[in-house]
Short mmCIF file of C-alpha atoms in Angstrom, two decimals:
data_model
loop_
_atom_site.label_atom_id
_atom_site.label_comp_id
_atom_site.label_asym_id
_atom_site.label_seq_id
_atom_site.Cartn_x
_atom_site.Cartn_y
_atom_site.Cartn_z
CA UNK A 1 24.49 -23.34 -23.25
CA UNK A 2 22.39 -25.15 -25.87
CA UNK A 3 18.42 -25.45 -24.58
CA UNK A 4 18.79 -29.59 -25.02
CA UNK A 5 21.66 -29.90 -22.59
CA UNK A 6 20.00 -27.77 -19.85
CA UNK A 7 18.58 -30.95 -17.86
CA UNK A 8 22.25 -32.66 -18.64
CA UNK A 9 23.54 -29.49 -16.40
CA UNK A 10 21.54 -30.61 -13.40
CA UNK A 11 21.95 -34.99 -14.04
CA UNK A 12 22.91 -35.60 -10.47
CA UNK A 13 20.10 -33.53 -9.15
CA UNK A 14 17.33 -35.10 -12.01
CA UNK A 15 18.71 -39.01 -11.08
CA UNK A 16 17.92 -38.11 -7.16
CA UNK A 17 14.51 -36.08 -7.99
CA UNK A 18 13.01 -39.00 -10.27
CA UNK A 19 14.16 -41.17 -7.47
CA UNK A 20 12.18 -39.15 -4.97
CA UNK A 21 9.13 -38.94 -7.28
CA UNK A 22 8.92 -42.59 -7.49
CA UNK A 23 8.96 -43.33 -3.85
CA UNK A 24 6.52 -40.80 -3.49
CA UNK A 25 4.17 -41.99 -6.48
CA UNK A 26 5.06 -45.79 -6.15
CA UNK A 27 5.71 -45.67 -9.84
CA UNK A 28 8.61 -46.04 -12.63
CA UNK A 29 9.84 -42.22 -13.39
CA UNK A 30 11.52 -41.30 -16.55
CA UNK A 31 12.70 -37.53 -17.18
CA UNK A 32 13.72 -36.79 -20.37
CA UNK A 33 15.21 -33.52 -22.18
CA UNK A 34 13.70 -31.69 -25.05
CA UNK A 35 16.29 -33.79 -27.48
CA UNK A 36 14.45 -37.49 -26.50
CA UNK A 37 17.80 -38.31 -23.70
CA UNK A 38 16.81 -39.79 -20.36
CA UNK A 39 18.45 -37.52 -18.42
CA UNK A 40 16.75 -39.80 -15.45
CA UNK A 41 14.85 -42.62 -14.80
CA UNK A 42 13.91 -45.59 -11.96
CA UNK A 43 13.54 -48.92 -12.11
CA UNK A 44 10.78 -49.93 -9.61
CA UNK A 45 8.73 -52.04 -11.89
CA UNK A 46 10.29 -52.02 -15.13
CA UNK A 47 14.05 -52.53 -16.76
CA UNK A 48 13.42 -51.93 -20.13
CA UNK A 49 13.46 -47.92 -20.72
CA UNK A 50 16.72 -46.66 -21.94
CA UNK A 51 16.09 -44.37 -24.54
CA UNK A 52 13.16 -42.53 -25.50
CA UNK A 53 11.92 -43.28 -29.03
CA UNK A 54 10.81 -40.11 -31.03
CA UNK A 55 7.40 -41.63 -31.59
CA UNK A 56 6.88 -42.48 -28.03
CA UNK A 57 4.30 -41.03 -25.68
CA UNK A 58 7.10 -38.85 -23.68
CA UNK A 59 8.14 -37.30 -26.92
CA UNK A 60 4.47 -36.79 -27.60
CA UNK A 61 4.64 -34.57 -24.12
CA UNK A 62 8.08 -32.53 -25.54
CA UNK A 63 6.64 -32.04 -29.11
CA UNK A 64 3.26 -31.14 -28.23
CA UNK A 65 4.42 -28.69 -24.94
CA UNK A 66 1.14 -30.24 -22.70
CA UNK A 67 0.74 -32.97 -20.29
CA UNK A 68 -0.24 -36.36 -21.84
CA UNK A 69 -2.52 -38.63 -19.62
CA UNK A 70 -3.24 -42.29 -21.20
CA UNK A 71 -4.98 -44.79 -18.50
CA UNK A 72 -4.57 -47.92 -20.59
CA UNK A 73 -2.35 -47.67 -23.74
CA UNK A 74 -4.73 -49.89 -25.42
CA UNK A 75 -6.88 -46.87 -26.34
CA UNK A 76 -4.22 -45.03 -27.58
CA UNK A 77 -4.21 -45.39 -31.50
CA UNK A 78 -0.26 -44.37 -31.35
CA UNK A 79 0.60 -46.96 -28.90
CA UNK A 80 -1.63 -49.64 -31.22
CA UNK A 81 0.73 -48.65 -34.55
CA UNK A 82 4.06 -49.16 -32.43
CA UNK A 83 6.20 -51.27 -33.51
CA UNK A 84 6.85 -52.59 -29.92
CA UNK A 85 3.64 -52.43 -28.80
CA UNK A 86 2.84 -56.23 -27.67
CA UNK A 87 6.31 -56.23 -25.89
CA UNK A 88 5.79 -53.27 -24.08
CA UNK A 89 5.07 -53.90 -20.46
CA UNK A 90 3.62 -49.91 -20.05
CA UNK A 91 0.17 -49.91 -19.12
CA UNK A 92 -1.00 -46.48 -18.16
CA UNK A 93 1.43 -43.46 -18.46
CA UNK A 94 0.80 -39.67 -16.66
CA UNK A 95 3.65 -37.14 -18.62
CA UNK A 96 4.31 -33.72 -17.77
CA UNK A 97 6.44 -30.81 -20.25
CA UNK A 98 9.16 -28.70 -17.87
CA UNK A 99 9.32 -25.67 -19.35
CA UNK A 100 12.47 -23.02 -18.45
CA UNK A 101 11.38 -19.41 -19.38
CA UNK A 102 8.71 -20.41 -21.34
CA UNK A 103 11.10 -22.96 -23.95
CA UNK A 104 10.25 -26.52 -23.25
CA UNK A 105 12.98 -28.37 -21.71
CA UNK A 106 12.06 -31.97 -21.59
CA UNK A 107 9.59 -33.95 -19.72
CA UNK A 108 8.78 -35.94 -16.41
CA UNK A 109 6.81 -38.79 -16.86
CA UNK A 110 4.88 -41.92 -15.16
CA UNK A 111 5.05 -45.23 -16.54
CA UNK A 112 2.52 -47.36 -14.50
CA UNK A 113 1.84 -51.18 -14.37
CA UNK A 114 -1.76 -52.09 -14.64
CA UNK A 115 -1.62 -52.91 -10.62
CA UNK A 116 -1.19 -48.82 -10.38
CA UNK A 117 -2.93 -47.56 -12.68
CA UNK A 118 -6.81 -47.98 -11.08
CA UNK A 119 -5.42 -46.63 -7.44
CA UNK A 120 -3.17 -43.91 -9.05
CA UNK A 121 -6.25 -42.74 -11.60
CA UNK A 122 -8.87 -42.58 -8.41
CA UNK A 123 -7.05 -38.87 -8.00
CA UNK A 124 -5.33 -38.07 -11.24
CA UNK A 125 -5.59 -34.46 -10.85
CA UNK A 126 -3.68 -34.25 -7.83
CA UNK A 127 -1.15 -37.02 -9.43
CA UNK A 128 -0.61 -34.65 -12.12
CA UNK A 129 -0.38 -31.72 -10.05
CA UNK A 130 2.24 -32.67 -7.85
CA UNK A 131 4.57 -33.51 -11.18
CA UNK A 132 3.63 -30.08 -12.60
CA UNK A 133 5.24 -28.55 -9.00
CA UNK A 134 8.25 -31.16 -9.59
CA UNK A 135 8.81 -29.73 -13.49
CA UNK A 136 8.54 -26.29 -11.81
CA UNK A 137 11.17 -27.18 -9.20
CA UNK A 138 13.95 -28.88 -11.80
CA UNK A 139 13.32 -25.89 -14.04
CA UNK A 140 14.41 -23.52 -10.40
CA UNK A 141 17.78 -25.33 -9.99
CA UNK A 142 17.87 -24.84 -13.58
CA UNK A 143 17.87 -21.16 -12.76
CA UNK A 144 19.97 -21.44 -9.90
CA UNK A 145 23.09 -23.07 -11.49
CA UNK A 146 22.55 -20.47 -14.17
CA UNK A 147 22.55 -17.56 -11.41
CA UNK A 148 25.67 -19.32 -10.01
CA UNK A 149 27.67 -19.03 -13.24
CA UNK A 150 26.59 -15.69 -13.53
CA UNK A 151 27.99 -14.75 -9.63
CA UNK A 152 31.09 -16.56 -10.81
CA UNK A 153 31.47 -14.44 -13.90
CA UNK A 154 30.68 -10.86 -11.93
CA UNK A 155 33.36 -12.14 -9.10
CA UNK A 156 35.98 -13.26 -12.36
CA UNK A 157 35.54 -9.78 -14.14
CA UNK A 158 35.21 -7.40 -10.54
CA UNK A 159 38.72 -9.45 -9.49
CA UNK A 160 40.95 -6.43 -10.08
CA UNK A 161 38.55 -4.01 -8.40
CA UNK A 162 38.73 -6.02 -5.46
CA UNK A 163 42.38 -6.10 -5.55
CA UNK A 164 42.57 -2.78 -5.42
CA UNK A 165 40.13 -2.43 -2.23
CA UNK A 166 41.38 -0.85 0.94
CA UNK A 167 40.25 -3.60 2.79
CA UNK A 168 41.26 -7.24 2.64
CA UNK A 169 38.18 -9.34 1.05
CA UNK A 170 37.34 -13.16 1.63
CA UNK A 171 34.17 -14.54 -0.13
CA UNK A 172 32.63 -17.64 0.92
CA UNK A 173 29.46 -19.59 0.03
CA UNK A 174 26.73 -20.83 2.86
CA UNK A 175 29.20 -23.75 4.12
CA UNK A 176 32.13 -21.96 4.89
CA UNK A 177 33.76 -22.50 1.53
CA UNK A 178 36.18 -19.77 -0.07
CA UNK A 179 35.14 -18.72 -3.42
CA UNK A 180 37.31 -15.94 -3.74
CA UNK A 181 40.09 -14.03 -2.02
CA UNK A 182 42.17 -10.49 -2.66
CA UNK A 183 45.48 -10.16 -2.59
CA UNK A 184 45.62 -7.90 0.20
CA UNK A 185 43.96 -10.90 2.22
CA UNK A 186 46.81 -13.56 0.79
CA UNK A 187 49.14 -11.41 2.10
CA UNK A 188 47.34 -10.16 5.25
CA UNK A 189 47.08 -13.92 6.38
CA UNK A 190 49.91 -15.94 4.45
CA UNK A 191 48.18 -17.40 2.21
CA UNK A 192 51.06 -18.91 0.36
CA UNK A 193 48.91 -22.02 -1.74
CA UNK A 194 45.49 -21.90 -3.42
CA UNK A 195 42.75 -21.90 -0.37
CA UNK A 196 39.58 -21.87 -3.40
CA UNK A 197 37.25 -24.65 -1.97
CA UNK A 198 38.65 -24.80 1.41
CA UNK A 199 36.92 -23.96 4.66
CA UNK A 200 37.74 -20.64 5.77
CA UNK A 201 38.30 -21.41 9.19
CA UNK A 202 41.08 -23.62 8.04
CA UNK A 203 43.14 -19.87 7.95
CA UNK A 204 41.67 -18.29 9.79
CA UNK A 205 40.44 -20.49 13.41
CA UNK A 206 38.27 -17.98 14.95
CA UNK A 207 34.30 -18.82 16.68
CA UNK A 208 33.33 -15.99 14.65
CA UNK A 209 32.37 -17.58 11.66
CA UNK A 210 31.18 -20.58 12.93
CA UNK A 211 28.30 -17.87 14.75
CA UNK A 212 27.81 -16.30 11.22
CA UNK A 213 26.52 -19.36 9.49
CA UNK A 214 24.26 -20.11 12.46
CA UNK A 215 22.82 -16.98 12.73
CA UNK A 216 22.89 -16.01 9.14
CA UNK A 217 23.51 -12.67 10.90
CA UNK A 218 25.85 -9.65 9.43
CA UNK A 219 27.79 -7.90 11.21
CA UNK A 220 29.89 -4.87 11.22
CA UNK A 221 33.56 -3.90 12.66
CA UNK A 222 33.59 -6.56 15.79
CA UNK A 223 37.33 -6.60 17.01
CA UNK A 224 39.11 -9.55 16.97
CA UNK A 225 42.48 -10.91 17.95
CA UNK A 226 44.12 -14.18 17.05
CA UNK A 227 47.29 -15.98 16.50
CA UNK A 228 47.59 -18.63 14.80
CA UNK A 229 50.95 -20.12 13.85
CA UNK A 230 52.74 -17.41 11.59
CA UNK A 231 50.07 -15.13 11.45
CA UNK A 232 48.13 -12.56 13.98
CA UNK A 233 45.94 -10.45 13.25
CA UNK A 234 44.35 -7.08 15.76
CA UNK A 235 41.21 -5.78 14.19
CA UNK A 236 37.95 -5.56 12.68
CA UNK A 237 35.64 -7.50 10.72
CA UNK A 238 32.48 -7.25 9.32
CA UNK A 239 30.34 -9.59 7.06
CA UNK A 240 28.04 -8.75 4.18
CA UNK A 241 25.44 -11.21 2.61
CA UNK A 242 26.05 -11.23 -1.37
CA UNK A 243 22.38 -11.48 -2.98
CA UNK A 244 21.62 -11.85 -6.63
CA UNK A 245 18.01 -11.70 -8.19
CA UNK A 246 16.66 -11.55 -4.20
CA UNK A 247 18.85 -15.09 -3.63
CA UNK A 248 21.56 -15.33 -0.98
CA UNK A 249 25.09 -16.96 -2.19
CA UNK A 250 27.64 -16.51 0.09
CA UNK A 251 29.18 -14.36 2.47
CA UNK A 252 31.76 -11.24 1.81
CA UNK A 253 33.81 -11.01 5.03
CA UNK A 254 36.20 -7.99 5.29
CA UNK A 255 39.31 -7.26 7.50
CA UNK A 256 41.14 -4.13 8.43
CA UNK A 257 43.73 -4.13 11.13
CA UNK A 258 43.64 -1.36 13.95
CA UNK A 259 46.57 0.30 12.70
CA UNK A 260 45.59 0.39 8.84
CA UNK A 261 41.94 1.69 10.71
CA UNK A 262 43.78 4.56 12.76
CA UNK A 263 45.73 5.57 10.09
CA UNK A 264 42.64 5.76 7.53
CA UNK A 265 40.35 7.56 9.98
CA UNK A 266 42.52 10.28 10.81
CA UNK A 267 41.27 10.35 14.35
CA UNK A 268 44.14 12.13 15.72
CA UNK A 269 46.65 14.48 14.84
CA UNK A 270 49.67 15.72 16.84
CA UNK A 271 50.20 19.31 17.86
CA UNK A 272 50.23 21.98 15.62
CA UNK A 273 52.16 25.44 14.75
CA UNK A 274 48.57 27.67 15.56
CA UNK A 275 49.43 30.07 18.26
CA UNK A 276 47.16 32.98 20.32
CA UNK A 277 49.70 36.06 18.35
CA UNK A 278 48.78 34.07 14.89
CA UNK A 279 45.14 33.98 15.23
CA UNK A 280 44.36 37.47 17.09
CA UNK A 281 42.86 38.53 13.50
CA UNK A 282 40.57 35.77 14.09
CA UNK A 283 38.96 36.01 17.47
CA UNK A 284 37.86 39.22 19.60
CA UNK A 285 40.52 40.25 22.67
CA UNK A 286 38.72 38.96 24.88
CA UNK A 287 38.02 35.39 23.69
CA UNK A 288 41.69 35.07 22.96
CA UNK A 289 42.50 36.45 26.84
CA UNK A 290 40.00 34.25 28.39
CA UNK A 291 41.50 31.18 26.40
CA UNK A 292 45.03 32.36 27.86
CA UNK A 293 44.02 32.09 31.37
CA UNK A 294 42.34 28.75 31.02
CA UNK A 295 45.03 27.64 29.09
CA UNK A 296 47.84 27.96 32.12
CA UNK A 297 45.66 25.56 34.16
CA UNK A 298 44.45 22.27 33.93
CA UNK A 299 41.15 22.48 33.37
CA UNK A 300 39.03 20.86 31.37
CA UNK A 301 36.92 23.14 28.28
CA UNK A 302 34.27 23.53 26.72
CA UNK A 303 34.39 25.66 23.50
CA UNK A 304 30.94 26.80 22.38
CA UNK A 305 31.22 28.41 18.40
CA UNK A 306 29.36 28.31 15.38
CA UNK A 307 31.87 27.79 13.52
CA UNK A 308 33.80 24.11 14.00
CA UNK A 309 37.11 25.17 11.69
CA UNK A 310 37.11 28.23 14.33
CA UNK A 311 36.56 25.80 17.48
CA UNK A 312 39.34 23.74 16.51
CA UNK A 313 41.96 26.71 15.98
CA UNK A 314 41.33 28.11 19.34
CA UNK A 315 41.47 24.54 20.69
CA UNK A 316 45.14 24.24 19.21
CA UNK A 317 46.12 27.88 19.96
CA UNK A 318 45.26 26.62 23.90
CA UNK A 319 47.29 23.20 23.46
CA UNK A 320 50.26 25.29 22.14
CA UNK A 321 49.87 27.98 24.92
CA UNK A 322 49.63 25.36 27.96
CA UNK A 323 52.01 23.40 29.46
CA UNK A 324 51.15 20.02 27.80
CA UNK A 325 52.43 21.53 24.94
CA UNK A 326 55.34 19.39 23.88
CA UNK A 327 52.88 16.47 24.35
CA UNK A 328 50.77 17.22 21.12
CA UNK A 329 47.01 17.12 20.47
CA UNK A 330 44.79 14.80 19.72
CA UNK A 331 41.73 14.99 17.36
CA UNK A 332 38.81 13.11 17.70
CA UNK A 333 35.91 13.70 15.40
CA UNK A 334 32.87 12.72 16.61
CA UNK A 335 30.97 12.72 13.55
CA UNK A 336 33.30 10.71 11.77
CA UNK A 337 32.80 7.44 9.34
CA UNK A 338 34.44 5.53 12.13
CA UNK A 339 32.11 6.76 14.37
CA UNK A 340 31.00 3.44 15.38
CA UNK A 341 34.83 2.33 16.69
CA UNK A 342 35.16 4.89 19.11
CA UNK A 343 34.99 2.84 22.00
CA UNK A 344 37.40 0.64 21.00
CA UNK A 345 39.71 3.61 19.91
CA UNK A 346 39.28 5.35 22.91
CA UNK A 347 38.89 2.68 25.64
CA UNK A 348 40.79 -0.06 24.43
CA UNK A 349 44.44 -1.20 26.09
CA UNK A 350 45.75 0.42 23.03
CA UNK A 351 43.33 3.16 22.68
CA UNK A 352 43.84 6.76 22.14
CA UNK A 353 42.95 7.70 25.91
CA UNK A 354 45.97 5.53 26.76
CA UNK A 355 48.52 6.97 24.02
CA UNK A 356 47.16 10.85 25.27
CA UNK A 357 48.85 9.91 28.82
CA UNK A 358 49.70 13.82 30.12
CA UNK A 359 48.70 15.16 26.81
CA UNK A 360 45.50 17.05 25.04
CA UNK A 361 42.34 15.75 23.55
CA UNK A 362 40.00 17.79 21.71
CA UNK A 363 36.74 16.33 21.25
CA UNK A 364 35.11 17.62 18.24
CA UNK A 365 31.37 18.14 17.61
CA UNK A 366 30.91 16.31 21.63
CA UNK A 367 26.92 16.26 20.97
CA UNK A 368 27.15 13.09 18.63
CA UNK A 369 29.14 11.08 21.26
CA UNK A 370 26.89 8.05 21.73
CA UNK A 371 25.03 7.80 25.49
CA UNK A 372 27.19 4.17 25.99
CA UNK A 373 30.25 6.31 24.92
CA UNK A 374 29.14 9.44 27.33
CA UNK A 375 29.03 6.56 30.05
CA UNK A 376 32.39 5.58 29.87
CA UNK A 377 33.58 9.37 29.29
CA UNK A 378 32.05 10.47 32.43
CA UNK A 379 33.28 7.85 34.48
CA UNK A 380 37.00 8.35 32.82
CA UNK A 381 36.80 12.27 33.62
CA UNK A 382 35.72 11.24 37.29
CA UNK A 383 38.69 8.45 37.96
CA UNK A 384 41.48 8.90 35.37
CA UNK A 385 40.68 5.27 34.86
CA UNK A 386 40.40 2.81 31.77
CA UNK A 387 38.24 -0.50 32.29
CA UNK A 388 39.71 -3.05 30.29
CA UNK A 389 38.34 -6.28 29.46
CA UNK A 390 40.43 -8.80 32.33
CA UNK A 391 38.96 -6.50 35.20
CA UNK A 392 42.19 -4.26 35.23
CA UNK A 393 42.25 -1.06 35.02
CA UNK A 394 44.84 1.53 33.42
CA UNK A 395 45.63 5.03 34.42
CA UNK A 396 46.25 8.07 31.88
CA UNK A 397 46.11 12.02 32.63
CA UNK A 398 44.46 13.39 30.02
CA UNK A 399 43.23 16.93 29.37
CA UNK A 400 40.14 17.53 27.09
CA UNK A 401 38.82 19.92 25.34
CA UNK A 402 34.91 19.75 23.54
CA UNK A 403 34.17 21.41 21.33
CA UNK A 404 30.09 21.98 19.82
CA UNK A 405 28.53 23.83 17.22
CA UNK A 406 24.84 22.98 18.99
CA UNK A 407 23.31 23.87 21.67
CA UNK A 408 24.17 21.40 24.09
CA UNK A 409 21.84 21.80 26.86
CA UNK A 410 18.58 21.65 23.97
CA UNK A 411 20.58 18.15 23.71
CA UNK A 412 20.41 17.51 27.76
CA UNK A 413 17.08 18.71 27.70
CA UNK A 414 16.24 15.76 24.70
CA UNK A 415 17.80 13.38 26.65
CA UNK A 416 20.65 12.75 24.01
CA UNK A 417 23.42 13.93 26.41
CA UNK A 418 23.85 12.88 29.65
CA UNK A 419 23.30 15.97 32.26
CA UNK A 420 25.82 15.10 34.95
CA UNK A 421 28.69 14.97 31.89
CA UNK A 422 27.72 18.41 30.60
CA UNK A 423 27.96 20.12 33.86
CA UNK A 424 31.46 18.55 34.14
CA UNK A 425 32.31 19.46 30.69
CA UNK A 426 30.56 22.85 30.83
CA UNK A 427 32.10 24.03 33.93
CA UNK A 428 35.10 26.10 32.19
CA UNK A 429 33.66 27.26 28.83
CA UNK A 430 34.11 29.63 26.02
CA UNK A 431 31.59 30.99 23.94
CA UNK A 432 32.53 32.28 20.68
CA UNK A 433 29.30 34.12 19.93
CA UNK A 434 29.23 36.15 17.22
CA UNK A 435 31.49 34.60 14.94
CA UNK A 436 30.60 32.71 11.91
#
C-alpha cells in the first residue's frame, strides 16, 4: 500500500485519537498524512480547517520531518506572506511528524487560540512530548493492521495444509470470532453455511471457551461432551495462542474425537498368533516353563527384560497360552504420545479397563505410569472397580501384565513409583536376565 494512504488505513482510529488528544490538550487537533489530507481533525475552537494548504505550517512539519513550535504566528515570516493570513483565526500552533519505519507519514498538530496559547506554552516540552508518544502510538496500529493482513495472508496460503490436518482446526481472534475453519471441522460439526465472523460458541455452546478468553489460558486434550441439536461430539480439545512478531491474535482450538484418538494412538491391539513352541529359539527353557505355569493361573505379572520387543512376545506367548485367550490382548504403551490421556483411556465409562472385561492387559514400560495414574491402578487391582464421574462405580476382571526395561525398585526407591503397587505387581515376576 502506497506510504500516503497509510493514515487513510487507520481513519476511524485517527478521527477518535485526535478526538482524545483534544480533550486531553483542550485544543483544536488536526492530523494530516504525508500527501497534505486531514485524515483527522476537531472542532473545539475553530471550523475553518478542511484541507491543509502545501504552504501551511503542518506541511512545514511533513516536508521538513521535525516538530514545528510557533507561539504567536505573528513572528513567523511564513505565516506574515500567507495569503490568508489576516483571516486566519490560528494563533499559536505545536506540530509533530509520525514517522512509520523511519518514512514520514504525516503529522499531528495543535492549533491554539490566543486564550491557550500562554497556559499551554508554561510547559511546552511536556505538550510536545505527549504528541510525540501519540505519533508513536498511530504509527503502532499502523503496524498492527499491517501484521493483521499479513496473519490473514499466512492463514489464506497455509489453507490446504490445514485441510489436510489430522485434527479438526477452528481459529478465532480475542472475542470469540472465527477467522478460519478446516474442512474436517465443517464436517465434524455441520457446518453447512459460512460461520467467518461469527462467535464460535454459536456452534459449538460449550463453558469452555467462554473460560479461555478469561483466562487467556491454553490448554491441552480436556475431554468434552456435548449435544447440541444435530451434532455431538465425545472428545478432546486443546487451544494454542497464535503469536506473530511477539503479538497475540487469536486462538487455534483443535478437536479430535475419542474414537479418531484410539484409533491414532494404537493403544491396544487384540491377541496375537505368538505362541511358547514359536518363540523357544528366543527365550532359555526355563523362562519359557516358568511363563507356562504362571500362565494357567490368574495371576497378575511382572516381566522384568532388557529388551521391550522381547517383553512383549513373552507377554503374548502367555495371553495365547492362558485361558483368557479367546478374549485378546490389550497394549498399552506407557511411553506413548498420548501419554497424557491415559486416564481417560483407561478409567473412563468407555475406557479400555472397561472394554478388557475377562481379558489381558499388558502394560508396557509400567515405570512411566504417572503417580495420579499409579493411584487409580492400585486401587483398581485391589477392588476390580472403576470410579466414574456420577459416584458409580463399574466392575471389569481384568488380568495384567507389566512389563519394564528399568529397574523398578531404583524407581520405588526415587519415589517415582508407588511401593505398595510394586509389591502387588512384583509378586509373580519373570526376569529375563541375560537377554538383550
Amino acid at each position: 500500500m502506497p506510504v500516503e494512504t497509510l493514515l487513510g488505513t487507520v481513519k476511524e482510529f485517527v478521527i477518535r485519537f485526535s478526538d482524545i488528544i483534544s480533550n486531553t490538550i483542550d485544543a483544536d487537533v488536526i492530523i494530516a498524512d504525508n500527501n497534505f489530507k486531514i485524515v483527522g481533525n476537531t472542532s473545539r475552537y475553530y471550523t475553518v480547517y478542511d484541507e491543509v494548504d502545501a504552504d501551511s505550517l503542518i506541511a512545514e512539519v511533513v516536508k521538513s520531518r521535525k516538530k514545528l513550535i510557533v507561539e504567536d504566528k505573528a513572528g513567523r515570516a511564513s505565516c506574515l506572506k500567507c495569503l490568508h493570513f489576516d483571516e486566519c483565526k490560528l494563533f499559536g500552533f505545536v506540530g509533530v511528524p509520525i514517522f512509520h519505519n523511519d518514512i514520514i507519514a504525516g503529522a499531528i498538530a495543535l492549533i491554539l487560540p490566543q486564550h491557550r496559547v500562554n497556559s499551554l506554552f508554561e510547559n511546552i516540552d511536556s505538550s510536545v512530548e505527549f504528541l510525540e508518544n501519540m505519533a508513536e502510538l498511530l504509527s503502532g496500529k499502523i503496524d498492527a493492521i499491517n501484521e493483521n493482513k499479513s496473519l490473514n495472508q499466512i492463514i489464506i496460503e497455509q489453507e490446504a495444509m490445514m485441510d489436510l490436518l489430522s485434527d479438526a482446526v477452528v481459529f478465532t481472534d480475542f472475542f470469540g470470532n472465527i477467522r478460519h475453519y478446516n474442512k474436517l471441522f465443517q464436517n465434524l460439526f455441520l457446518v453447512t453455511q459460512d460461520c467467518i465472523g461469527k462467535q464460535l460458541q454459536e456452534f459449538i455452546p460449550h463453558a469452555i471457551f467462554e473460560e479461555s478468553y478469561e483466562n487467556q489460558k491454553e490448554f491441552k486434550n480436556i475431554r468434552i461432551h456435548f449435544a447440541w441439536g444435530n451434532v455431538e461430539f465425545y472428545g478432546f480439545i486443546s487451544s494454542k495462542y497464535v503469536r506473530i512478531n511477539g503479538k497475540d491474535y487469536g486462538t487455534m482450538f483443535s478437536f479430535r474425537t475419542v474414537n479418531e484418538v484410539l484409533r491414532n494412538a494404537q493403544l491396544s491391539e487384540k491377541g496375537s498368533l505368538v505362541t511358547f513352541n514359536w518363540s523357544e529359539w528366543m527365550f532359555p527353557r526355563e523362562i519359557l516353563k516358568q511363563a507356562k505355569s504362571l500362565a494357567i493361573t490368574h495371576n497378575n505379572i511382572l516381566i522384568l527384560g532388557r529388551n521391550r520387543n522381547l517383553n512383549e512376545i513373552l507377554a503374548k506367548g502367555i495371553t495365547n497360552y492362558s485361558e483368557r485367550s479367546l478374549k485378546g490382548l490389550k497394549l498399552l504403551y506407557c511411553d506413548n504420545l498420548y501419554r497424557d490421556l491415559l486416564e481417560v483411556f483407561l478409567f473412563d465409562e468407555f475406557g479400555e479397563l472397561r472394554d478388557s472385561n475377562m481379558g489381558t492387559m499388558l502394560v508396557q514400560d509400567v515405570e512411566n505410569l504417572p503417580l495420579h495414574i499409579q493411584k487409580r491402578f492400585l486401587h483398581f487391582l485391589k477392588t476390580g472397580k472403576i470410579g466414574l464421574n456420577n459416584d458409580t462405580s463399574a466392575e471389569s476382571d481384568v488380568r495384567f501384565i507389566f512389563a519394564t526395561t528399568k529397574n523398578l525398585k531404583d524407581y520405588v526407591d526415587k519415589g517415582l513409583f508407588m511401593e505398595e503397587l510394586y509389591y502387588r505387581i512384583a509378586e509373580y515376576s519373570i526376569e529375563v536376565s541375560g537377554i538383550q
